Amino acid sequence: MTGLHAHNLRPAQDSATKQSLAERLQAWSSTDFTLARCPVRGILDRLGDKWTTLIVIVLSQRPHRFSEIQRAIPDISKRMLTQTLRDLERDGLISRRVYPTKPPSVDYRLTELGDSLLEPLSALIAWAETSQSRIVTAQSAFDSAGAARG
């Protein structure tokens, strides 16, 4: 995968991307559009939370049991892991499979919908890794200017 990096876009692609985004916004605005019904906002809220992306990355490798996910993401509390797994299951991104053993065994896996998230998520992660230092620099410059503005 080549990745979607801003510096990889030729001007024609950049222009086409901007045009496509403008058309989508126009289409949303011409309907009974509200922020609460935005088709992107809820998804970005989910992906932007503290744990979802990490859990999706872990589950992209193979199904995992609860304790395996918790070991892979040691900073997450049991409560937050439980809640995030429930939210992802509710959104249709993961499934929970219970095996009839004593005690019951449970694993979590990406659904087809969750699997379809991996490519755009990978592009977003690549962009974030490439852009992080520039963002930190911009934040520092902004904060310094703010201190000078006082």
mmCIF file with all atom_site columns, C-alpha atoms in Angstrom:
data_model
loop_
_atom_site.group_PDB
_atom_site.id
_atom_site.type_symbol
_atom_site.label_atom_id
_atom_site.label_alt_id
_atom_site.label_comp_id
_atom_site.label_asym_id
_atom_site.label_entity_id
_atom_site.label_seq_id
_atom_site.pdbx_PDB_ins_code
_atom_site.Cartn_x
_atom_site.Cartn_y
_atom_site.Cartn_z
_atom_site.occupancy
_atom_site.B_iso_or_equiv
_atom_site.pdbx_formal_charge
_atom_site.auth_seq_id
_atom_site.auth_comp_id
_atom_site.auth_asym_id
_atom_site.auth_atom_id
_atom_site.pdbx_PDB_model_num
ATOM 1   C CA . MET A 1 1   ? 0.000   0.000   0.000  1.00 0.00 ? 1   MET A CA 1
ATOM 2   C CA . THR A 1 2   ? 1.362   3.394   -0.931 1.00 0.00 ? 2   THR A CA 1
ATOM 3   C CA . GLY A 1 3   ? -0.580  5.340   1.686  1.00 0.00 ? 3   GLY A CA 1
ATOM 4   C CA . LEU A 1 4   ? -2.561  8.519   1.376  1.00 0.00 ? 4   LEU A CA 1
ATOM 5   C CA . HIS A 1 5   ? -0.079  11.202  2.287  1.00 0.00 ? 5   HIS A CA 1
ATOM 6   C CA . ALA A 1 6   ? -0.712  14.824  1.410  1.00 0.00 ? 6   ALA A CA 1
ATOM 7   C CA . HIS A 1 7   ? 2.795   15.093  -0.039 1.00 0.00 ? 7   HIS A CA 1
ATOM 8   C CA . ASN A 1 8   ? 2.066   12.078  -2.328 1.00 0.00 ? 8   ASN A CA 1
ATOM 9   C CA . LEU A 1 9   ? -0.931  13.746  -3.975 1.00 0.00 ? 9   LEU A CA 1
ATOM 10  C CA . ARG A 1 10  ? -0.345  15.350  -7.351 1.00 0.00 ? 10  ARG A CA 1
ATOM 11  C CA . PRO A 1 11  ? -2.123  18.694  -7.808 1.00 0.00 ? 11  PRO A CA 1
ATOM 12  C CA . ALA A 1 12  ? -4.826  17.061  -9.955 1.00 0.00 ? 12  ALA A CA 1
ATOM 13  C CA . GLN A 1 13  ? -5.495  14.466  -7.246 1.00 0.00 ? 13  GLN A CA 1
ATOM 14  C CA . ASP A 1 14  ? -5.484  17.126  -4.567 1.00 0.00 ? 14  ASP A CA 1
ATOM 15  C CA . SER A 1 15  ? -7.944  19.187  -6.604 1.00 0.00 ? 15  SER A CA 1
ATOM 16  C CA . ALA A 1 16  ? -10.140 16.138  -7.261 1.00 0.00 ? 16  ALA A CA 1
ATOM 17  C CA . THR A 1 17  ? -10.121 15.288  -3.543 1.00 0.00 ? 17  THR A CA 1
ATOM 18  C CA . LYS A 1 18  ? -11.103 18.821  -2.594 1.00 0.00 ? 18  LYS A CA 1
ATOM 19  C CA . GLN A 1 19  ? -13.851 18.818  -5.235 1.00 0.00 ? 19  GLN A CA 1
ATOM 20  C CA . SER A 1 20  ? -15.196 15.480  -3.987 1.00 0.00 ? 20  SER A CA 1
ATOM 21  C CA . LEU A 1 21  ? -15.287 16.741  -0.402 1.00 0.00 ? 21  LEU A CA 1
ATOM 22  C CA . ALA A 1 22  ? -17.001 19.981  -1.475 1.00 0.00 ? 22  ALA A CA 1
ATOM 23  C CA . GLU A 1 23  ? -19.623 17.979  -3.372 1.00 0.00 ? 23  GLU A CA 1
ATOM 24  C CA . ARG A 1 24  ? -20.306 15.771  -0.360 1.00 0.00 ? 24  ARG A CA 1
ATOM 25  C CA . LEU A 1 25  ? -20.731 18.788  1.894  1.00 0.00 ? 25  LEU A CA 1
ATOM 26  C CA . GLN A 1 26  ? -23.037 20.363  -0.675 1.00 0.00 ? 26  GLN A CA 1
ATOM 27  C CA . ALA A 1 27  ? -25.125 17.175  -0.885 1.00 0.00 ? 27  ALA A CA 1
ATOM 28  C CA . TRP A 1 28  ? -25.403 16.985  2.900  1.00 0.00 ? 28  TRP A CA 1
ATOM 29  C CA . SER A 1 29  ? -26.290 20.676  3.123  1.00 0.00 ? 29  SER A CA 1
ATOM 30  C CA . SER A 1 30  ? -29.038 20.375  0.520  1.00 0.00 ? 30  SER A CA 1
ATOM 31  C CA . THR A 1 31  ? -30.869 17.799  2.626  1.00 0.00 ? 31  THR A CA 1
ATOM 32  C CA . ASP A 1 32  ? -32.244 17.976  6.122  1.00 0.00 ? 32  ASP A CA 1
ATOM 33  C CA . PHE A 1 33  ? -28.665 17.862  7.413  1.00 0.00 ? 33  PHE A CA 1
ATOM 34  C CA . THR A 1 34  ? -27.853 18.324  11.093 1.00 0.00 ? 34  THR A CA 1
ATOM 35  C CA . LEU A 1 35  ? -24.645 17.590  12.930 1.00 0.00 ? 35  LEU A CA 1
ATOM 36  C CA . ALA A 1 36  ? -26.449 14.892  14.900 1.00 0.00 ? 36  ALA A CA 1
ATOM 37  C CA . ARG A 1 37  ? -27.189 13.079  11.626 1.00 0.00 ? 37  ARG A CA 1
ATOM 38  C CA . CYS A 1 38  ? -23.789 13.614  10.031 1.00 0.00 ? 38  CYS A CA 1
ATOM 39  C CA . PRO A 1 39  ? -22.724 10.325  8.419  1.00 0.00 ? 39  PRO A CA 1
ATOM 40  C CA . VAL A 1 40  ? -19.098 10.810  9.445  1.00 0.00 ? 40  VAL A CA 1
ATOM 41  C CA . ARG A 1 41  ? -19.210 12.426  12.876 1.00 0.00 ? 41  ARG A CA 1
ATOM 42  C CA . GLY A 1 42  ? -20.243 9.372   14.907 1.00 0.00 ? 42  GLY A CA 1
ATOM 43  C CA . ILE A 1 43  ? -17.682 7.175   13.198 1.00 0.00 ? 43  ILE A CA 1
ATOM 44  C CA . LEU A 1 44  ? -14.888 9.670   13.792 1.00 0.00 ? 44  LEU A CA 1
ATOM 45  C CA . ASP A 1 45  ? -16.001 10.053  17.412 1.00 0.00 ? 45  ASP A CA 1
ATOM 46  C CA . ARG A 1 46  ? -15.678 6.278   17.832 1.00 0.00 ? 46  ARG A CA 1
ATOM 47  C CA . LEU A 1 47  ? -12.304 6.060   16.063 1.00 0.00 ? 47  LEU A CA 1
ATOM 48  C CA . GLY A 1 48  ? -11.051 9.133   17.880 1.00 0.00 ? 48  GLY A CA 1
ATOM 49  C CA . ASP A 1 49  ? -11.682 7.754   21.338 1.00 0.00 ? 49  ASP A CA 1
ATOM 50  C CA . LYS A 1 50  ? -8.715  6.629   23.363 1.00 0.00 ? 50  LYS A CA 1
ATOM 51  C CA . TRP A 1 51  ? -8.980  2.863   22.848 1.00 0.00 ? 51  TRP A CA 1
ATOM 52  C CA . THR A 1 52  ? -10.891 1.917   19.679 1.00 0.00 ? 52  THR A CA 1
ATOM 53  C CA . THR A 1 53  ? -8.031  2.172   17.207 1.00 0.00 ? 53  THR A CA 1
ATOM 54  C CA . LEU A 1 54  ? -5.727  0.116   19.415 1.00 0.00 ? 54  LEU A CA 1
ATOM 55  C CA . ILE A 1 55  ? -8.378  -2.586  19.892 1.00 0.00 ? 55  ILE A CA 1
ATOM 56  C CA . VAL A 1 56  ? -9.101  -2.730  16.152 1.00 0.00 ? 56  VAL A CA 1
ATOM 57  C CA . ILE A 1 57  ? -5.373  -3.072  15.433 1.00 0.00 ? 57  ILE A CA 1
ATOM 58  C CA . VAL A 1 58  ? -5.073  -5.922  17.959 1.00 0.00 ? 58  VAL A CA 1
ATOM 59  C CA . LEU A 1 59  ? -8.109  -7.712  16.518 1.00 0.00 ? 59  LEU A CA 1
ATOM 60  C CA . SER A 1 60  ? -6.843  -7.219  12.956 1.00 0.00 ? 60  SER A CA 1
ATOM 61  C CA . GLN A 1 61  ? -4.258  -9.924  13.635 1.00 0.00 ? 61  GLN A CA 1
ATOM 62  C CA . ARG A 1 62  ? -6.688  -12.645 14.769 1.00 0.00 ? 62  ARG A CA 1
ATOM 63  C CA . PRO A 1 63  ? -9.541  -13.225 17.243 1.00 0.00 ? 63  PRO A CA 1
ATOM 64  C CA . HIS A 1 64  ? -8.552  -12.540 20.847 1.00 0.00 ? 64  HIS A CA 1
ATOM 65  C CA . ARG A 1 65  ? -9.930  -13.316 24.260 1.00 0.00 ? 65  ARG A CA 1
ATOM 66  C CA . PHE A 1 66  ? -10.651 -10.446 26.634 1.00 0.00 ? 66  PHE A CA 1
ATOM 67  C CA . SER A 1 67  ? -7.506  -11.098 28.684 1.00 0.00 ? 67  SER A CA 1
ATOM 68  C CA . GLU A 1 68  ? -5.343  -11.203 25.541 1.00 0.00 ? 68  GLU A CA 1
ATOM 69  C CA . ILE A 1 69  ? -6.635  -7.801  24.459 1.00 0.00 ? 69  ILE A CA 1
ATOM 70  C CA . GLN A 1 70  ? -5.983  -6.443  27.926 1.00 0.00 ? 70  GLN A CA 1
ATOM 71  C CA . ARG A 1 71  ? -2.410  -7.783  27.865 1.00 0.00 ? 71  ARG A CA 1
ATOM 72  C CA . ALA A 1 72  ? -1.864  -6.267  24.403 1.00 0.00 ? 72  ALA A CA 1
ATOM 73  C CA . ILE A 1 73  ? -3.110  -2.866  25.651 1.00 0.00 ? 73  ILE A CA 1
ATOM 74  C CA . PRO A 1 74  ? -1.888  -2.807  29.266 1.00 0.00 ? 74  PRO A CA 1
ATOM 75  C CA . ASP A 1 75  ? -3.024  0.769   30.052 1.00 0.00 ? 75  ASP A CA 1
ATOM 76  C CA . ILE A 1 76  ? -6.719  0.002   29.501 1.00 0.00 ? 76  ILE A CA 1
ATOM 77  C CA . SER A 1 77  ? -8.882  -0.783  32.536 1.00 0.00 ? 77  SER A CA 1
ATOM 78  C CA . LYS A 1 78  ? -11.240 -3.767  32.532 1.00 0.00 ? 78  LYS A CA 1
ATOM 79  C CA . ARG A 1 79  ? -14.180 -1.376  32.663 1.00 0.00 ? 79  ARG A CA 1
ATOM 80  C CA . MET A 1 80  ? -13.015 0.654   29.650 1.00 0.00 ? 80  MET A CA 1
ATOM 81  C CA . LEU A 1 81  ? -12.136 -2.463  27.663 1.00 0.00 ? 81  LEU A CA 1
ATOM 82  C CA . THR A 1 82  ? -15.573 -3.928  28.373 1.00 0.00 ? 82  THR A CA 1
ATOM 83  C CA . GLN A 1 83  ? -17.328 -0.697  27.376 1.00 0.00 ? 83  GLN A CA 1
ATOM 84  C CA . THR A 1 84  ? -15.289 -0.191  24.215 1.00 0.00 ? 84  THR A CA 1
ATOM 85  C CA . LEU A 1 85  ? -15.827 -3.809  23.128 1.00 0.00 ? 85  LEU A CA 1
ATOM 86  C CA . ARG A 1 86  ? -19.576 -3.379  23.670 1.00 0.00 ? 86  ARG A CA 1
ATOM 87  C CA . ASP A 1 87  ? -19.575 -0.148  21.658 1.00 0.00 ? 87  ASP A CA 1
ATOM 88  C CA . LEU A 1 88  ? -17.652 -1.786  18.811 1.00 0.00 ? 88  LEU A CA 1
ATOM 89  C CA . GLU A 1 89  ? -20.024 -4.752  18.859 1.00 0.00 ? 89  GLU A CA 1
ATOM 90  C CA . ARG A 1 90  ? -23.026 -2.404  18.815 1.00 0.00 ? 90  ARG A CA 1
ATOM 91  C CA . ASP A 1 91  ? -21.512 -0.580  15.818 1.00 0.00 ? 91  ASP A CA 1
ATOM 92  C CA . GLY A 1 92  ? -21.098 -3.902  14.001 1.00 0.00 ? 92  GLY A CA 1
ATOM 93  C CA . LEU A 1 93  ? -17.312 -3.658  13.846 1.00 0.00 ? 93  LEU A CA 1
ATOM 94  C CA . ILE A 1 94  ? -16.594 -6.685  16.034 1.00 0.00 ? 94  ILE A CA 1
ATOM 95  C CA . SER A 1 95  ? -18.411 -9.840  17.049 1.00 0.00 ? 95  SER A CA 1
ATOM 96  C CA . ARG A 1 96  ? -18.337 -11.683 20.335 1.00 0.00 ? 96  ARG A CA 1
ATOM 97  C CA . ARG A 1 97  ? -18.298 -15.462 20.185 1.00 0.00 ? 97  ARG A CA 1
ATOM 98  C CA . VAL A 1 98  ? -19.097 -17.562 23.244 1.00 0.00 ? 98  VAL A CA 1
ATOM 99  C CA . TYR A 1 99  ? -17.876 -21.162 23.282 1.00 0.00 ? 99  TYR A CA 1
ATOM 100 C CA . PRO A 1 100 ? -19.822 -23.727 25.354 1.00 0.00 ? 100 PRO A CA 1
ATOM 101 C CA . THR A 1 101 ? -16.971 -24.737 27.630 1.00 0.00 ? 101 THR A CA 1
ATOM 102 C CA . LYS A 1 102 ? -16.762 -24.805 31.410 1.00 0.00 ? 102 LYS A CA 1
ATOM 103 C CA . PRO A 1 103 ? -16.218 -22.004 32.222 1.00 0.00 ? 103 PRO A CA 1
ATOM 104 C CA . PRO A 1 104 ? -17.513 -20.401 29.017 1.00 0.00 ? 104 PRO A CA 1
ATOM 105 C CA . SER A 1 105 ? -14.805 -19.100 26.714 1.00 0.00 ? 105 SER A CA 1
ATOM 106 C CA . VAL A 1 106 ? -15.337 -15.860 24.779 1.00 0.00 ? 106 VAL A CA 1
ATOM 107 C CA . ASP A 1 107 ? -13.389 -14.301 21.953 1.00 0.00 ? 107 ASP A CA 1
ATOM 108 C CA . TYR A 1 108 ? -13.704 -11.110 19.952 1.00 0.00 ? 108 TYR A CA 1
ATOM 109 C CA . ARG A 1 109 ? -13.041 -10.733 16.236 1.00 0.00 ? 109 ARG A CA 1
ATOM 110 C CA . LEU A 1 110 ? -13.482 -8.143  13.524 1.00 0.00 ? 110 LEU A CA 1
ATOM 111 C CA . THR A 1 111 ? -16.611 -8.507  11.443 1.00 0.00 ? 111 THR A CA 1
ATOM 112 C CA . GLU A 1 112 ? -16.590 -7.981  7.688  1.00 0.00 ? 112 GLU A CA 1
ATOM 113 C CA . LEU A 1 113 ? -17.501 -4.349  8.388  1.00 0.00 ? 113 LEU A CA 1
ATOM 114 C CA . GLY A 1 114 ? -14.658 -4.057  10.903 1.00 0.00 ? 114 GLY A CA 1
ATOM 115 C CA . ASP A 1 115 ? -12.280 -5.634  8.429  1.00 0.00 ? 115 ASP A CA 1
ATOM 116 C CA . SER A 1 116 ? -13.320 -3.034  5.838  1.00 0.00 ? 116 SER A CA 1
ATOM 117 C CA . LEU A 1 117 ? -12.118 -0.340  8.251  1.00 0.00 ? 117 LEU A CA 1
ATOM 118 C CA . LEU A 1 118 ? -8.507  -1.558  8.168  1.00 0.00 ? 118 LEU A CA 1
ATOM 119 C CA . GLU A 1 119 ? -7.436  0.055   4.887  1.00 0.00 ? 119 GLU A CA 1
ATOM 120 C CA . PRO A 1 120 ? -8.711  3.582   5.645  1.00 0.00 ? 120 PRO A CA 1
ATOM 121 C CA . LEU A 1 121 ? -7.488  3.239   9.245  1.00 0.00 ? 121 LEU A CA 1
ATOM 122 C CA . SER A 1 122 ? -4.057  2.246   7.970  1.00 0.00 ? 122 SER A CA 1
ATOM 123 C CA . ALA A 1 123 ? -3.999  5.336   5.739  1.00 0.00 ? 123 ALA A CA 1
ATOM 124 C CA . LEU A 1 124 ? -4.991  7.549   8.683  1.00 0.00 ? 124 LEU A CA 1
ATOM 125 C CA . ILE A 1 125 ? -2.302  5.983   10.892 1.00 0.00 ? 125 ILE A CA 1
ATOM 126 C CA . ALA A 1 126 ? 0.322   6.491   8.167  1.00 0.00 ? 126 ALA A CA 1
ATOM 127 C CA . TRP A 1 127 ? -0.735  10.140  7.792  1.00 0.00 ? 127 TRP A CA 1
ATOM 128 C CA . ALA A 1 128 ? -0.585  10.642  11.577 1.00 0.00 ? 128 ALA A CA 1
ATOM 129 C CA . GLU A 1 129 ? 2.882   9.104   11.811 1.00 0.00 ? 129 GLU A CA 1
ATOM 130 C CA . THR A 1 130 ? 4.139   11.220  8.918  1.00 0.00 ? 130 THR A CA 1
ATOM 131 C CA . SER A 1 131 ? 2.516   14.423  10.179 1.00 0.00 ? 131 SER A CA 1
ATOM 132 C CA . GLN A 1 132 ? 3.012   14.151  13.942 1.00 0.00 ? 132 GLN A CA 1
ATOM 133 C CA . SER A 1 133 ? 6.252   16.127  14.121 1.00 0.00 ? 133 SER A CA 1
ATOM 134 C CA . ARG A 1 134 ? 4.808   18.908  11.947 1.00 0.00 ? 134 ARG A CA 1
ATOM 135 C CA . ILE A 1 135 ? 1.711   19.066  14.144 1.00 0.00 ? 135 ILE A CA 1
ATOM 136 C CA . VAL A 1 136 ? 3.822   19.247  17.326 1.00 0.00 ? 136 VAL A CA 1
ATOM 137 C CA . THR A 1 137 ? 5.888   22.034  15.739 1.00 0.00 ? 137 THR A CA 1
ATOM 138 C CA . ALA A 1 138 ? 2.726   23.940  14.760 1.00 0.00 ? 138 ALA A CA 1
ATOM 139 C CA . GLN A 1 139 ? 1.302   23.518  18.277 1.00 0.00 ? 139 GLN A CA 1
ATOM 140 C CA . SER A 1 140 ? 4.519   24.836  19.812 1.00 0.00 ? 140 SER A CA 1
ATOM 141 C CA . ALA A 1 141 ? 4.551   27.845  17.497 1.00 0.00 ? 141 ALA A CA 1
ATOM 142 C CA . PHE A 1 142 ? 0.897   28.568  18.231 1.00 0.00 ? 142 PHE A CA 1
ATOM 143 C CA . ASP A 1 143 ? 1.409   28.230  21.991 1.00 0.00 ? 143 ASP A CA 1
ATOM 144 C CA . SER A 1 144 ? 4.466   30.501  21.879 1.00 0.00 ? 144 SER A CA 1
ATOM 145 C CA . ALA A 1 145 ? 2.569   33.100  19.873 1.00 0.00 ? 145 ALA A CA 1
ATOM 146 C CA . GLY A 1 146 ? -0.289  32.873  22.361 1.00 0.00 ? 146 GLY A CA 1
ATOM 147 C CA . ALA A 1 147 ? 2.055   33.478  25.270 1.00 0.00 ? 147 ALA A CA 1
ATOM 148 C CA . ALA A 1 148 ? 3.438   36.523  23.455 1.00 0.00 ? 148 ALA A CA 1
ATOM 149 C CA . ARG A 1 149 ? -0.123  37.760  22.793 1.00 0.00 ? 149 ARG A CA 1
ATOM 150 C CA . GLY A 1 150 ? -0.684  37.333  26.473 1.00 0.00 ? 150 GLY A CA 1
#
